[in-house]
């Protein structure tokens, strides 16, 4: 979804380019061919800087009209904190497609916000008396506490008197704001936990903890920090959590919470059906299938699944693994099983098909058992139930095609950002009618939020392929008696592979945004920079305001482009480039454009070279609006990707 404010600026830039090509700008032309003045931003918003330091912001004025734009006077109506930049002009005349850049420098003298107006007197008839006013906005200088959000201890054995306080980590508390940070209190909640803290007298990680103190500074100047040592002393090997809470005068986070996690980061198993696997009614003698999805819910560790077994309860109360009623469909287990282990990567999924073949009208029960290296539940057992019916089960048949294609298929090779259309019209029920449809996304790329629209319960939904990778879609249908489809599964497999030489993908996760698929959320921008360029400045930075750039040879063949500007969710944003120039190093950056009150987010970059993923950096911490992450460089023609991964406030070339 495109933010309205961003759209206005993009429209202005687009109108300028259209005028330059001699095409109609879409505006009404009145007698005298009037000028049309637009600006790249509605106001100049200055970032936080320390007292006495200076921030420089630049306004660009475009003339996208037919006539000359006369700027008769330019002046600052503001306090002494604002002064003109080196490119200042008292007046100007802009012909069609010409631009004027004006810089304003801001140097705060106290912690209070300042304001002013940049006034341009023009001959543009749409402004009253020709007066174009650009507000100058500044933040109130404030302290800002920052520390690593999670302190994670991997599995350790229960401690005893000889090992107590042997497991610890050093962290740091910083004031990344521009005013003094006052610390009123620091507590661990709950008080009775496996965690404790002390404060080193120096930042030396090798210093003897015995020299630590229980005192911490009550105030930090802008840019100052102090170390903190966190101990983990568990009584058992179970996962353990607590909160380390800093109470301060940070206006945005009076109670700043650091998550303490012990015996954590371990593999984590979740099944799509855990309470019960209920087949409902199944046709006697028919194979009724359910796809079971195994998810590794750990963000850092591989999950090893050593076995997946099923059994059927028989008359003597035992569960028979050789029983014919509940079985695992041949060939459906993840790679490795059953003879070896299956490995599921962090936050990834794998699946298999469980089959129910009833022999009579009775209710049959069984158990599914999954064994893994999840330390919390190494053996997960789920009950199974189903009931036979003489009603003939319906047969599901699903197909799909790209929205711009004509061929319906069940195995599709395409590119990311395509929309696929699905249909279930081939499904049949020999003794009734199809009453209900159920499409399930069995597999999708990590971080994908792809879902069936308008819902998964219609006969002909669609699916937007938001990320590169493989998607597996399953169709089930139900007849007018509620009997589920049986027989061969209706499976559609989609392979979304970038076809460009360079494909850069940005996704992000904002923990406080409960629904990252709705129309409210964070706005984080992907930037792709030519070595001749500067961040956030066209034409050599491709980003939301400059989505397509002419960099190489004439024509679009070798020009990079931004496909999506996601302003309210979790991405993706993608940059594609075909035929990069040999001998150049391109740069990838990420800018936190607006947190919209949701606070910190975590960005992930993936870079594909000639269709193959060559680089990934997950969960870079982006604390707030104005954060810039210099992620990586790409060298051509080798396609070598080098991770940079530095984070700062503001673009490197602007402050």
Coordinates of C-alpha atoms in Angstrom, one line a residue, residues 80-402:
X80 CA 18.4 32.3 15.1
X81 CA 18.5 28.5 15.3
X82 CA 17.9 28.4 11.5
X83 CA 20.2 29.8 8.9
X84 CA 20.4 29.5 5.1
X85 CA 22.7 26.9 3.6
X86 CA 25.5 27.4 1.1
X87 CA 23.2 27.0 -1.9
X88 CA 20.8 29.7 -0.8
X89 CA 19.3 32.1 -3.4
X90 CA 17.3 35.3 -2.9
X91 CA 15.3 34.7 -6.1
X92 CA 15.1 32.4 -9.1
X93 CA 13.4 31.7 -12.4
X94 CA 12.7 28.0 -13.2
X95 CA 11.7 27.0 -16.7
X96 CA 9.7 23.8 -17.3
X97 CA 11.3 20.8 -15.7
X98 CA 14.0 22.9 -13.9
X99 CA 14.6 22.5 -10.2
X100 CA 15.9 24.7 -7.4
X101 CA 17.5 23.2 -4.2
X102 CA 17.5 25.2 -1.0
X103 CA 19.3 24.1 2.2
X104 CA 18.5 25.2 5.7
X105 CA 20.8 24.6 8.7
X106 CA 19.5 24.0 12.2
X107 CA 21.6 24.3 15.3
X108 CA 19.6 23.9 18.6
X109 CA 20.4 26.0 21.6
X110 CA 18.2 24.3 24.1
X111 CA 16.1 21.1 24.6
X112 CA 12.8 22.7 23.4
X113 CA 11.4 22.2 19.9
X114 CA 11.9 25.1 17.4
X115 CA 9.8 26.0 14.4
X116 CA 9.7 28.4 11.5
X117 CA 8.7 28.8 7.9
X118 CA 10.5 29.0 4.6
X119 CA 8.5 31.5 2.4
X120 CA 8.7 31.7 -1.4
X121 CA 6.8 34.4 -3.2
X122 CA 6.0 33.0 -6.7
X123 CA 3.8 33.6 -9.8
X124 CA 2.1 30.2 -9.3
X125 CA -1.6 31.1 -9.4
X126 CA -2.6 28.1 -7.2
X127 CA -1.1 29.7 -4.1
X128 CA -2.9 32.7 -2.5
X129 CA -0.8 35.8 -3.4
X130 CA 1.7 33.3 -4.9
X131 CA 3.0 32.6 -1.4
X132 CA 4.4 29.0 -1.0
X133 CA 5.1 28.3 2.7
X134 CA 7.2 25.3 3.8
X135 CA 7.1 24.7 7.6
X136 CA 10.3 24.0 9.5
X137 CA 9.9 21.4 12.2
X138 CA 12.3 20.2 14.9
X139 CA 12.0 17.6 17.6
X140 CA 12.2 18.3 21.3
X141 CA 15.7 17.1 22.4
X142 CA 15.2 14.1 24.6
X143 CA 17.1 11.3 26.1
X144 CA 16.8 7.9 24.5
X145 CA 17.7 4.7 26.3
X146 CA 19.0 1.8 24.3
X147 CA 20.3 -1.7 25.1
X148 CA 20.3 -5.0 23.4
X149 CA 16.6 -6.1 23.4
X150 CA 17.3 -9.8 24.1
X151 CA 20.0 -11.4 26.2
X152 CA 19.9 -15.1 25.4
X153 CA 21.6 -17.9 27.1
X154 CA 21.8 -21.2 25.3
X155 CA 21.2 -24.4 27.2
X156 CA 23.4 -24.8 30.3
X157 CA 23.3 -27.5 32.9
X158 CA 21.7 -26.8 36.3
X159 CA 24.1 -24.9 38.5
X160 CA 25.4 -26.0 41.8
X161 CA 27.6 -24.3 44.4
X162 CA 30.7 -24.8 42.2
X163 CA 29.2 -23.4 39.0
X164 CA 27.1 -20.6 40.4
X165 CA 27.7 -17.3 38.5
X166 CA 29.9 -19.0 35.9
X167 CA 27.4 -18.3 33.1
X168 CA 27.2 -14.6 32.3
X169 CA 27.1 -12.1 29.5
X170 CA 28.1 -8.5 29.2
X171 CA 25.7 -6.0 27.7
X172 CA 25.7 -2.2 27.5
X173 CA 23.2 0.6 28.3
X174 CA 23.4 3.7 26.1
X175 CA 21.9 7.1 25.9
X176 CA 21.4 7.5 22.1
X177 CA 19.3 10.7 22.6
X178 CA 20.4 14.3 22.7
X179 CA 19.6 15.2 26.4
X180 CA 20.8 13.7 29.7
X181 CA 19.3 10.3 30.6
X182 CA 18.3 10.0 34.2
X183 CA 18.0 6.4 35.6
X184 CA 15.6 6.2 38.5
X185 CA 15.6 2.4 39.0
X186 CA 16.7 -0.9 37.5
X187 CA 14.9 -4.2 38.5
X188 CA 14.6 -7.8 37.4
X189 CA 11.0 -9.1 37.2
X190 CA 10.0 -11.4 38.7
X191 CA 12.3 -10.9 41.7
X192 CA 12.7 -14.6 42.2
X193 CA 14.2 -15.7 38.9
X194 CA 17.3 -17.5 37.5
X195 CA 18.9 -14.1 36.6
X196 CA 20.9 -11.5 38.4
X197 CA 23.1 -8.5 37.5
X198 CA 26.2 -6.6 38.5
X199 CA 28.1 -3.7 37.1
X200 CA 31.7 -3.9 35.9
X201 CA 34.0 -1.0 36.8
X202 CA 35.3 -1.1 33.2
X203 CA 34.1 -2.3 29.8
X204 CA 36.8 -5.0 29.7
X205 CA 35.0 -8.3 29.0
X206 CA 37.9 -10.2 30.6
X207 CA 37.7 -8.3 33.9
X208 CA 37.2 -10.4 37.0
X209 CA 33.5 -10.3 37.9
X210 CA 34.6 -10.2 41.5
X211 CA 35.6 -6.6 40.9
X212 CA 32.0 -5.6 39.8
X213 CA 29.9 -3.3 41.9
X214 CA 26.2 -3.2 42.7
X215 CA 26.0 0.5 41.8
X216 CA 25.1 2.0 38.4
X217 CA 25.3 5.6 37.3
X218 CA 22.1 7.6 37.8
X219 CA 22.7 9.8 34.8
X220 CA 24.2 9.4 31.3
X221 CA 25.0 12.4 29.1
X222 CA 24.2 12.1 25.4
X223 CA 26.3 9.4 23.8
X224 CA 27.5 7.9 27.1
X225 CA 27.0 4.3 28.2
X226 CA 27.9 1.8 31.0
X227 CA 28.4 -2.0 31.0
X228 CA 26.1 -4.4 32.8
X229 CA 26.8 -8.1 33.5
X230 CA 23.9 -10.6 33.5
X231 CA 24.2 -13.9 35.2
X232 CA 22.1 -17.1 34.5
X233 CA 21.9 -19.6 37.3
X234 CA 19.2 -22.2 36.5
X235 CA 18.0 -24.9 38.8
X236 CA 17.0 -27.1 35.9
X237 CA 17.4 -27.4 32.1
X238 CA 14.0 -26.0 31.2
X239 CA 13.5 -22.7 29.4
X240 CA 13.6 -19.7 31.7
X241 CA 12.6 -16.0 31.2
X242 CA 12.6 -12.7 33.1
X243 CA 12.5 -9.0 32.3
X244 CA 15.3 -6.5 33.1
X245 CA 13.5 -3.2 33.4
X246 CA 15.1 0.3 33.3
X247 CA 13.0 3.2 34.6
X248 CA 14.2 6.5 33.2
X249 CA 13.2 9.9 31.9
X250 CA 13.1 8.7 28.3
X251 CA 9.7 10.1 27.2
X252 CA 9.1 7.3 24.8
X253 CA 10.1 4.5 27.0
X254 CA 9.8 5.3 30.7
X255 CA 10.1 1.5 31.4
X256 CA 12.5 0.0 29.0
X257 CA 12.4 -3.8 29.0
X258 CA 15.2 -6.2 28.1
X259 CA 14.1 -9.8 27.6
X260 CA 16.2 -12.3 29.5
X261 CA 16.0 -15.8 28.1
X262 CA 17.7 -18.8 29.4
X263 CA 18.0 -22.3 28.0
X264 CA 16.7 -20.6 24.9
X265 CA 17.5 -20.3 21.2
X266 CA 17.0 -24.0 21.1
X267 CA 15.1 -25.8 18.4
X268 CA 11.3 -25.4 18.6
X269 CA 8.6 -27.6 17.1
X270 CA 5.1 -26.6 16.3
X271 CA 2.5 -28.7 14.4
X272 CA -0.4 -27.3 12.4
X273 CA -2.6 -29.7 14.3
X274 CA -1.6 -30.3 18.0
X275 CA -4.7 -30.6 20.1
X276 CA -6.3 -33.3 17.8
X277 CA -6.2 -34.4 14.2
X278 CA -9.9 -34.8 13.3
X279 CA -10.7 -36.3 9.8
X280 CA -14.5 -36.0 10.4
X281 CA -16.3 -38.4 8.1
X282 CA -14.4 -40.3 5.5
X283 CA -15.6 -42.5 2.7
X284 CA -15.2 -46.2 3.5
X285 CA -12.3 -47.7 1.5
X286 CA -11.0 -44.3 0.3
X287 CA -7.8 -42.6 1.4
X288 CA -8.6 -39.4 3.1
X289 CA -5.6 -37.1 3.4
X290 CA -4.5 -34.3 5.7
X291 CA -1.3 -32.3 5.3
X292 CA 0.5 -31.8 8.6
X293 CA 2.9 -28.9 8.7
X294 CA 5.9 -29.0 11.0
X295 CA 7.3 -25.5 11.8
X296 CA 10.6 -24.7 13.5
X297 CA 9.6 -21.8 15.7
X298 CA 13.2 -21.0 16.7
X299 CA 14.7 -17.9 15.1
X300 CA 18.2 -19.1 15.3
X301 CA 18.6 -22.9 15.5
X302 CA 18.0 -25.8 13.1
X303 CA 15.3 -28.3 14.2
X304 CA 16.2 -32.0 13.8
X305 CA 13.2 -34.3 13.4
X306 CA 14.4 -37.9 14.0
X307 CA 11.1 -39.7 13.4
X308 CA 7.4 -39.3 12.5
X309 CA 5.2 -42.3 13.3
X310 CA 1.5 -43.1 13.4
X311 CA -0.5 -45.9 14.9
X312 CA -4.1 -47.1 15.1
X313 CA -5.8 -48.1 18.4
X314 CA -7.1 -51.7 18.3
X315 CA -9.6 -53.7 20.4
X316 CA -7.0 -54.6 23.2
X317 CA -6.3 -50.9 23.8
X318 CA -2.8 -51.0 22.2
X319 CA -1.8 -48.7 19.3
X320 CA -0.8 -50.8 16.3
X321 CA 1.8 -49.0 14.1
X322 CA 1.1 -51.5 11.3
X323 CA -2.7 -50.8 11.3
X324 CA -4.1 -49.9 7.8
X325 CA -6.5 -47.2 9.0
X326 CA -4.0 -44.4 9.8
X327 CA -0.8 -44.3 7.8
X328 CA 1.7 -41.8 6.4
X329 CA 1.5 -41.4 2.7
X330 CA 4.4 -42.9 0.8
X331 CA 7.0 -40.4 -0.3
X332 CA 5.5 -37.5 1.7
X333 CA 7.9 -37.3 4.6
X334 CA 10.5 -34.5 4.5
X335 CA 14.0 -35.3 3.0
X336 CA 15.9 -37.6 5.3
X337 CA 13.0 -39.4 6.9
X338 CA 12.3 -42.2 7.7
X339 CA 15.9 -43.6 7.4
X340 CA 17.7 -40.5 8.7
X341 CA 17.0 -37.1 10.2
X342 CA 15.1 -34.3 8.6
X343 CA 16.6 -30.8 9.2
X344 CA 14.2 -27.8 9.3
X345 CA 15.9 -24.4 9.3
X346 CA 15.0 -21.5 11.6
X347 CA 11.4 -20.3 11.1
X348 CA 11.1 -22.7 8.2
X349 CA 8.5 -25.5 7.6
X350 CA 8.3 -29.0 6.3
X351 CA 5.2 -31.2 5.9
X352 CA 3.9 -34.7 5.4
X353 CA 0.6 -36.3 4.5
X354 CA -1.4 -38.3 7.1
X355 CA -3.9 -40.7 5.5
X356 CA -7.2 -42.1 7.0
X357 CA -8.7 -45.1 5.3
X358 CA -11.8 -46.2 7.2
X359 CA -13.0 -49.8 6.9
X360 CA -16.5 -49.5 8.4
X361 CA -18.9 -47.0 9.9
X362 CA -17.2 -47.0 13.3
X363 CA -15.1 -44.3 14.9
X364 CA -11.4 -45.0 14.7
X365 CA -8.7 -43.4 16.9
X366 CA -5.0 -43.3 16.7
X367 CA -1.8 -41.3 17.5
X368 CA 0.8 -39.3 15.7
X369 CA 4.2 -39.2 17.3
X370 CA 6.9 -36.8 16.3
X371 CA 10.4 -37.0 17.8
X372 CA 12.8 -34.1 17.6
X373 CA 15.6 -32.2 19.4
X374 CA 13.1 -29.6 20.8
X375 CA 14.3 -29.7 24.4
X376 CA 10.9 -28.8 25.8
X377 CA 9.1 -31.7 24.1
X378 CA 11.4 -34.1 22.4
X379 CA 8.4 -36.4 21.9
X380 CA 5.1 -34.8 20.7
X381 CA 2.1 -37.0 20.6
X382 CA -1.2 -35.9 19.0
X383 CA -4.5 -38.0 19.1
X384 CA -6.2 -38.8 15.8
X385 CA -9.9 -39.5 15.2
X386 CA -12.2 -40.2 12.2
X387 CA -15.5 -41.9 11.3
X388 CA -16.4 -44.0 8.3
X389 CA -19.3 -43.1 6.0
X390 CA -21.0 -44.8 3.1
X391 CA -21.4 -41.4 1.5
X392 CA -19.1 -41.2 -1.5
X393 CA -16.4 -38.6 -0.8
X394 CA -15.9 -35.8 -3.3
X395 CA -12.8 -35.5 -5.4
X396 CA -10.8 -32.2 -5.3
X397 CA -9.1 -30.9 -8.4
X398 CA -7.3 -27.5 -8.3
X399 CA -5.4 -25.6 -10.9
X400 CA -3.7 -22.2 -11.2
X401 CA -2.3 -19.8 -13.7
X402 CA -0.6 -16.5 -13.6

